[in-house]
Coordinates of C-alpha atoms in Angstrom, one line a residue:
X68 CA 82.9 74.1 95.4
X69 CA 79.3 73.2 95.1
X70 CA 76.5 75.4 96.6
X71 CA 73.8 73.5 98.4
X72 CA 70.2 74.6 98.6
X73 CA 69.3 75.4 102.2
X74 CA 65.5 75.9 101.7
X75 CA 62.8 74.7 99.4
X76 CA 61.9 77.2 96.7
X77 CA 58.7 77.5 94.9
X78 CA 60.7 77.5 91.6
X79 CA 60.3 77.1 88.8
X80 CA 63.6 75.4 88.4
X81 CA 65.8 74.9 85.4
X82 CA 66.3 71.2 85.9
X83 CA 69.4 69.4 84.7
X84 CA 71.5 72.5 84.4
X85 CA 74.8 73.2 86.0
X86 CA 76.5 76.7 86.0
X87 CA 80.0 77.4 87.3
X88 CA 81.1 80.9 88.2
X89 CA 84.7 81.7 89.1
X90 CA 85.4 83.7 92.2
X91 CA 88.6 85.4 93.4
X92 CA 89.2 86.6 96.9
X93 CA 92.2 88.0 98.6
X94 CA 94.0 91.0 100.2
X95 CA 96.0 93.9 98.8
X96 CA 98.3 95.7 101.3
X97 CA 100.2 98.9 100.8
X98 CA 103.1 99.8 103.1
X99 CA 102.7 103.4 104.3
X100 CA 106.5 104.0 104.4
X101 CA 107.5 107.2 106.2
X102 CA 103.9 107.9 107.1
X103 CA 103.7 104.6 109.1
X104 CA 103.4 104.5 112.9
X105 CA 103.8 101.7 115.4
X106 CA 100.0 100.9 115.2
X107 CA 99.5 101.8 111.6
X108 CA 102.0 100.4 109.1
X109 CA 99.8 99.4 106.2
X110 CA 96.6 100.3 104.4
X111 CA 94.9 97.2 103.1
X112 CA 91.9 95.9 101.3
X113 CA 90.1 92.5 101.5
X114 CA 87.9 91.7 98.5
X115 CA 85.8 89.2 96.7
X116 CA 85.3 89.6 92.9
X117 CA 84.5 87.7 89.7
X118 CA 87.5 86.0 88.1
X119 CA 88.4 85.1 84.5
X120 CA 91.3 83.3 83.0
X121 CA 94.3 85.5 82.5
X122 CA 93.0 88.5 84.5
X123 CA 95.3 90.3 87.0
X124 CA 95.2 89.8 90.7
X125 CA 93.8 92.6 92.9
X126 CA 90.6 94.2 94.0
X127 CA 87.6 94.4 91.7
X128 CA 87.4 97.1 89.0
X129 CA 84.4 98.9 87.7
X130 CA 83.8 96.1 85.2
X131 CA 83.3 93.4 87.9
X132 CA 80.1 91.4 87.5
X133 CA 79.8 89.8 90.9
X134 CA 76.8 91.9 91.8
X135 CA 74.7 90.1 89.2
X136 CA 74.3 87.1 91.4
X137 CA 75.7 88.0 94.8
X138 CA 73.4 89.8 97.3
X139 CA 75.9 90.7 100.0
X140 CA 79.3 89.8 101.5
X141 CA 80.1 89.8 105.2
X142 CA 83.8 90.3 106.3
X143 CA 84.8 89.3 109.8
X144 CA 87.9 91.1 110.9
X145 CA 90.1 90.7 114.0
X146 CA 88.2 91.5 117.2
X147 CA 90.6 94.4 117.9
X148 CA 89.0 96.4 115.1
X149 CA 86.1 98.8 115.7
X150 CA 83.0 97.1 114.2
X151 CA 84.9 93.9 113.2
X152 CA 81.9 92.5 111.3
X153 CA 81.6 94.5 108.0
X154 CA 78.6 94.0 105.7
X155 CA 78.9 95.1 102.1
X156 CA 75.6 95.0 100.2
X157 CA 76.6 96.3 96.8
X158 CA 79.7 96.1 94.5
X159 CA 82.6 96.4 94.9
X160 CA 82.5 93.8 97.6
X161 CA 85.5 94.9 99.6
X162 CA 86.6 96.5 102.9
X163 CA 89.6 98.7 103.5
X164 CA 91.3 99.5 106.8
X165 CA 94.7 100.3 108.3
X166 CA 96.8 98.4 110.8
X167 CA 100.0 96.6 111.6
X168 CA 99.4 92.9 112.0
X169 CA 98.4 89.9 109.9
X170 CA 95.4 87.8 110.8
X171 CA 92.7 85.5 109.2
X172 CA 89.6 87.2 107.7
X173 CA 86.4 85.1 107.5
X174 CA 84.2 85.9 104.5
X175 CA 80.6 84.9 104.0
X176 CA 79.0 85.3 100.5
X177 CA 75.2 85.4 100.2
X178 CA 73.5 84.9 96.8
X179 CA 70.5 86.6 95.2
X180 CA 68.4 83.5 95.6
X181 CA 67.7 82.9 99.3
X182 CA 67.2 79.2 98.5
X183 CA 71.0 78.9 97.7
X184 CA 73.1 78.4 100.8
X185 CA 75.8 81.0 101.5
X186 CA 79.5 80.0 101.2
X187 CA 82.3 80.6 103.7
X188 CA 85.8 81.7 102.5
X189 CA 88.9 82.4 104.5
X190 CA 91.8 84.7 103.7
X191 CA 95.0 85.6 105.7
X192 CA 95.9 89.2 105.5
X193 CA 99.4 89.4 104.1
X194 CA 101.4 92.5 104.7
X195 CA 104.9 91.4 103.8
X196 CA 106.5 89.9 100.6
X197 CA 106.8 86.1 100.5
X198 CA 110.4 86.0 99.2
X199 CA 113.3 87.4 101.2
X200 CA 114.8 89.1 98.1
X201 CA 111.6 91.2 97.6
X202 CA 111.9 94.6 99.2
X203 CA 108.9 96.2 101.0
X204 CA 108.2 99.4 99.2
X205 CA 105.2 101.9 99.3
X206 CA 105.2 101.8 95.4
X207 CA 104.1 98.2 95.1
X208 CA 101.4 96.4 97.0
X209 CA 101.7 92.9 98.6
X210 CA 99.0 90.7 97.0
X211 CA 97.6 87.4 98.2
X212 CA 94.7 85.9 96.3
X213 CA 92.8 82.6 96.0
X214 CA 90.4 81.3 93.4
X215 CA 87.8 78.7 93.1
X216 CA 84.8 77.7 90.9
X217 CA 81.4 77.9 92.4
X218 CA 78.9 75.3 91.1
X219 CA 75.2 75.9 91.0
X220 CA 72.9 72.9 90.2
X221 CA 69.2 73.2 89.1
X222 CA 68.9 76.9 89.8
X223 CA 65.5 78.6 89.9
X224 CA 64.6 80.4 86.7
X225 CA 65.0 83.8 88.2
X226 CA 68.5 83.0 89.6
X227 CA 69.4 81.2 86.4
X228 CA 68.9 84.5 84.5
X229 CA 71.2 86.2 87.1
X230 CA 73.9 83.6 86.6
X231 CA 73.8 84.0 82.8
X232 CA 75.1 87.6 83.2
X233 CA 78.8 88.2 83.4
X234 CA 81.6 85.6 82.8
X235 CA 80.9 81.9 83.3
X236 CA 83.5 79.1 83.8
X237 CA 81.1 76.5 82.4
X238 CA 77.4 76.0 81.7
X239 CA 76.0 72.7 80.7
X240 CA 73.1 70.3 81.0
X241 CA 73.4 67.2 83.1
X242 CA 70.1 65.6 81.9
X243 CA 69.8 64.9 78.2
X244 CA 66.6 62.9 78.4
X245 CA 64.7 66.0 77.2
X246 CA 65.5 68.4 74.3
X247 CA 65.9 72.2 74.6
X248 CA 62.5 72.6 73.1
X249 CA 61.0 70.4 75.8
X250 CA 62.8 72.5 78.5
X251 CA 61.5 75.7 76.9
X252 CA 57.9 74.3 76.9
X253 CA 58.4 73.4 80.6
X254 CA 59.7 76.8 81.5
X255 CA 56.8 78.5 79.5
X256 CA 54.4 76.3 81.4
X257 CA 55.9 77.2 84.7
X258 CA 55.6 80.9 83.8
X259 CA 51.9 80.5 83.1
X260 CA 51.5 78.7 86.4
X261 CA 53.2 81.5 88.3
X262 CA 51.0 84.1 86.5
X263 CA 47.9 82.2 87.4
X264 CA 49.0 82.1 91.1
X265 CA 49.6 85.9 91.0
X266 CA 46.2 86.5 89.4
X267 CA 44.5 84.4 92.2
X268 CA 46.3 86.3 94.9
X269 CA 45.4 89.7 93.3
X270 CA 41.7 88.6 93.2
X271 CA 41.9 87.6 96.9
X272 CA 43.4 91.0 97.8
X273 CA 40.6 92.8 96.0
X274 CA 37.8 90.8 97.7

């Protein structure tokens, strides 16, 4: 999915560059077994994390890099929960609760650059195995996970640096009319322009 820019940013932008980051989101549910009650049969976690080819499904581990470019994640649970809107502002981006029923969880992901629009994801909480021959056991979780590549075009220089951290699905230039040296000169020129603007603001504050 491609992320749109919702506001105009002062830049500077890294023009002609596309970066793809792979996301995984899903639920992990553990049956409580003999400890379960009528209103509390499972303990579950809904999560969003970075994804890489060949990695295992499940909630994010300590090595997750999503926090390098994601500012916060909002999870909207079923209205029967106390405080159904859960805001997570630092990794790991996940919520954990107990319950007995399956429902759809709405997930909104906000990025470090406010000029980049947020994205909406949806995940059904899955409590029971998909196949009839699979037994429900407290020793093995029920996992349900989805994945997609998030595409960022022409990011600002600051956000570009954030996106370069952690695993990337793909990074490439779309515009080959200029060389890398030309782009570096443009970025350097933009840096100088920003510094000049800061110096002017500082002078105004002093006066």
